[in-house]
mmCIF file of C-alpha atoms in Angstrom:
data_model
loop_
_atom_site.group_PDB
_atom_site.id
_atom_site.type_symbol
_atom_site.label_atom_id
_atom_site.label_comp_id
_atom_site.label_asym_id
_atom_site.label_seq_id
_atom_site.Cartn_x
_atom_site.Cartn_y
_atom_site.Cartn_z
ATOM 1 C CA MET N 1 -0.255 0.323 -0.080
ATOM 2 C CA ALA N 2 2.741 2.126 0.401
ATOM 3 C CA SER N 3 4.817 2.110 -2.342
ATOM 4 C CA TRP N 4 1.310 2.789 -4.110
ATOM 5 C CA LEU N 5 0.005 5.478 -1.978
ATOM 6 C CA HIS N 6 4.184 7.155 -2.697
ATOM 7 C CA LYS N 7 3.785 7.083 -6.628
ATOM 8 C CA ILE N 8 0.529 8.504 -6.867
ATOM 9 C CA GLY N 9 1.646 11.387 -4.780
ATOM 10 C CA LEU N 10 -0.660 11.259 -1.133
ATOM 11 C CA LEU N 11 2.020 9.672 0.695
ATOM 12 C CA SER N 12 5.093 11.853 2.908
ATOM 13 C CA GLU N 13 7.136 10.736 5.526
ATOM 14 C CA VAL N 14 4.646 13.149 7.744
ATOM 15 C CA ASP N 15 2.465 10.711 7.188
ATOM 16 C CA ARG N 16 3.822 7.671 8.502
ATOM 17 C CA ALA N 17 1.433 7.917 11.853
ATOM 18 C CA ALA N 18 -1.772 7.703 9.358
ATOM 19 C CA LEU N 19 -0.931 4.820 7.751
ATOM 20 C CA ALA N 20 0.565 2.684 10.421
ATOM 21 C CA ALA N 21 -2.908 3.652 12.225
ATOM 22 C CA TYR N 22 -4.292 1.636 9.723
ATOM 23 C CA ALA N 23 -2.254 -1.203 9.148
ATOM 24 C CA GLN N 24 -2.889 -1.371 12.818
ATOM 25 C CA ALA N 25 -6.377 -1.171 12.560
ATOM 26 C CA TYR N 26 -7.229 -3.470 9.336
ATOM 27 C CA GLY N 27 -4.042 -6.219 11.303
ATOM 28 C CA ARG N 28 -7.285 -6.255 14.254
ATOM 29 C CA TRP N 29 -10.342 -6.410 12.332
ATOM 30 C CA VAL N 30 -8.221 -9.732 10.500
ATOM 31 C CA GLN N 31 -7.710 -11.010 13.356
ATOM 32 C CA ALA N 32 -10.180 -10.633 15.054
ATOM 33 C CA GLU N 33 -12.480 -12.546 11.379
ATOM 34 C CA ARG N 34 -10.338 -14.871 12.239
ATOM 35 C CA ALA N 35 -11.057 -15.888 16.071
ATOM 36 C CA ILE N 36 -14.814 -15.351 14.988
ATOM 37 C CA ALA N 37 -13.733 -17.745 12.085
ATOM 38 C CA LYS N 38 -12.547 -20.072 14.135
ATOM 39 C CA MET N 39 -15.128 -20.682 16.758
ATOM 40 C CA ALA N 40 -17.569 -20.357 14.320
ATOM 41 C CA GLU N 41 -16.295 -23.844 13.468
ATOM 42 C CA LYS N 42 -17.761 -25.024 15.840
ATOM 43 C CA ASP N 43 -20.229 -22.916 17.061
ATOM 44 C CA GLN N 44 -22.914 -24.118 14.115
ATOM 45 C CA LEU N 45 -26.150 -22.143 16.208
ATOM 46 C CA THR N 46 -24.749 -18.477 15.656
ATOM 47 C CA GLY N 47 -21.501 -19.293 13.976
ATOM 48 C CA GLY N 48 -19.267 -17.815 16.922
ATOM 49 C CA LEU N 49 -21.579 -14.340 17.035
ATOM 50 C CA MET N 50 -23.282 -14.673 20.296
ATOM 51 C CA ILE N 51 -21.194 -16.690 23.285
ATOM 52 C CA LYS N 52 -22.941 -17.641 27.251
ATOM 53 C CA THR N 53 -22.228 -15.410 29.778
ATOM 54 C CA SER N 54 -21.172 -17.702 33.290
ATOM 55 C CA ASN N 55 -24.699 -16.891 33.918
ATOM 56 C CA GLY N 56 -25.870 -18.828 31.252
ATOM 57 C CA ASN N 57 -27.127 -15.741 29.288
ATOM 58 C CA ALA N 58 -26.385 -15.254 25.274
ATOM 59 C CA ILE N 59 -24.721 -12.117 24.802
ATOM 60 C CA GLN N 60 -22.811 -10.339 21.217
ATOM 61 C CA ASN N 61 -19.934 -11.858 20.646
ATOM 62 C CA PRO N 62 -16.864 -8.833 22.131
ATOM 63 C CA LEU N 63 -14.997 -10.356 19.315
ATOM 64 C CA VAL N 64 -17.601 -8.417 16.557
ATOM 65 C CA GLY N 65 -17.723 -5.616 18.503
ATOM 66 C CA THR N 66 -12.964 -5.757 17.582
ATOM 67 C CA ALA N 67 -14.075 -6.125 14.049
ATOM 68 C CA ASN N 68 -17.093 -3.877 13.970
ATOM 69 C CA LYS N 69 -14.124 -1.017 15.959
ATOM 70 C CA ALA N 70 -11.239 -2.071 13.331
ATOM 71 C CA ALA N 71 -13.094 -2.101 10.882
ATOM 72 C CA SER N 72 -14.616 1.333 11.176
ATOM 73 C CA ASP N 73 -11.278 2.656 11.360
ATOM 74 C CA MET N 74 -9.949 0.503 9.076
ATOM 75 C CA MET N 75 -11.684 2.742 6.508
ATOM 76 C CA ARG N 76 -11.892 5.959 8.073
ATOM 77 C CA TYR N 77 -7.999 5.781 7.152
ATOM 78 C CA ALA N 78 -7.826 4.264 4.101
ATOM 79 C CA ALA N 79 -11.320 7.076 2.698
ATOM 80 C CA GLU N 80 -8.205 10.073 4.392
ATOM 81 C CA PHE N 81 -5.394 8.087 1.770
ATOM 82 C CA GLY N 82 -7.945 7.749 -1.222
ATOM 83 C CA MET N 83 -7.970 4.066 -0.739
ATOM 84 C CA THR N 84 -11.890 4.227 -1.063
ATOM 85 C CA PRO N 85 -14.156 4.938 -4.393
ATOM 86 C CA SER N 86 -16.238 7.756 -3.142
ATOM 87 C CA ALA N 87 -12.995 9.034 -1.610
ATOM 88 C CA ARG N 88 -10.534 9.103 -4.715
ATOM 89 C CA THR N 89 -13.853 11.473 -6.535
ATOM 90 C CA ARG N 90 -12.860 14.495 -3.884
ATOM 91 C CA ILE N 91 -8.334 14.206 -4.786
ATOM 92 C CA GLU N 92 -6.285 14.399 -7.378
ATOM 93 C CA THR N 93 -3.023 13.032 -7.508
ATOM 94 C CA GLN N 94 0.042 13.861 -8.862
ATOM 95 C CA ALA N 95 -0.333 10.313 -11.302
ATOM 96 C CA SER N 96 -3.923 11.978 -12.817
ATOM 97 C CA ASP N 97 -1.868 15.296 -13.792
ATOM 98 C CA GLN N 98 1.384 13.480 -15.548
ATOM 99 C CA ASN N 99 -0.431 14.713 -18.696
ATOM 100 C CA ALA N 100 -0.798 18.688 -17.710
ATOM 101 C CA ASP N 101 0.462 21.907 -18.598
ATOM 102 C CA PRO N 102 2.420 23.238 -15.970
ATOM 103 C CA ALA N 103 1.441 26.637 -17.066
ATOM 104 C CA ASP N 104 -2.044 25.808 -16.411
ATOM 105 C CA ARG N 105 -1.566 26.346 -12.697
ATOM 106 C CA PHE N 106 -0.988 30.036 -13.378
ATOM 107 C CA PHE N 107 -2.711 30.808 -16.284
ATOM 108 C CA GLY N 108 -5.713 27.822 -15.805
#
């Protein structure tokens, strides 16, 4: 991702923390989804989405909340870098300006 974002002019050294936050959110999302999938193998009824408390009540698996929060964070950071379809419509990259006349900035 980093090399692609840098190539099109959307990543510089000052963006390191934002990209690291995106990567961390992505990793957390993948980890939570894998754990849910593993639990789902043993849980035909809820597919790992629900668990039982110590007193027998069914509640949402906390991993579902973790996965949802990580996915939300990941998509928020992805939009900052133009990595969603709607975000790409709002950004201008260096790659899209390759055929433009540099003088157009001043006289266009």
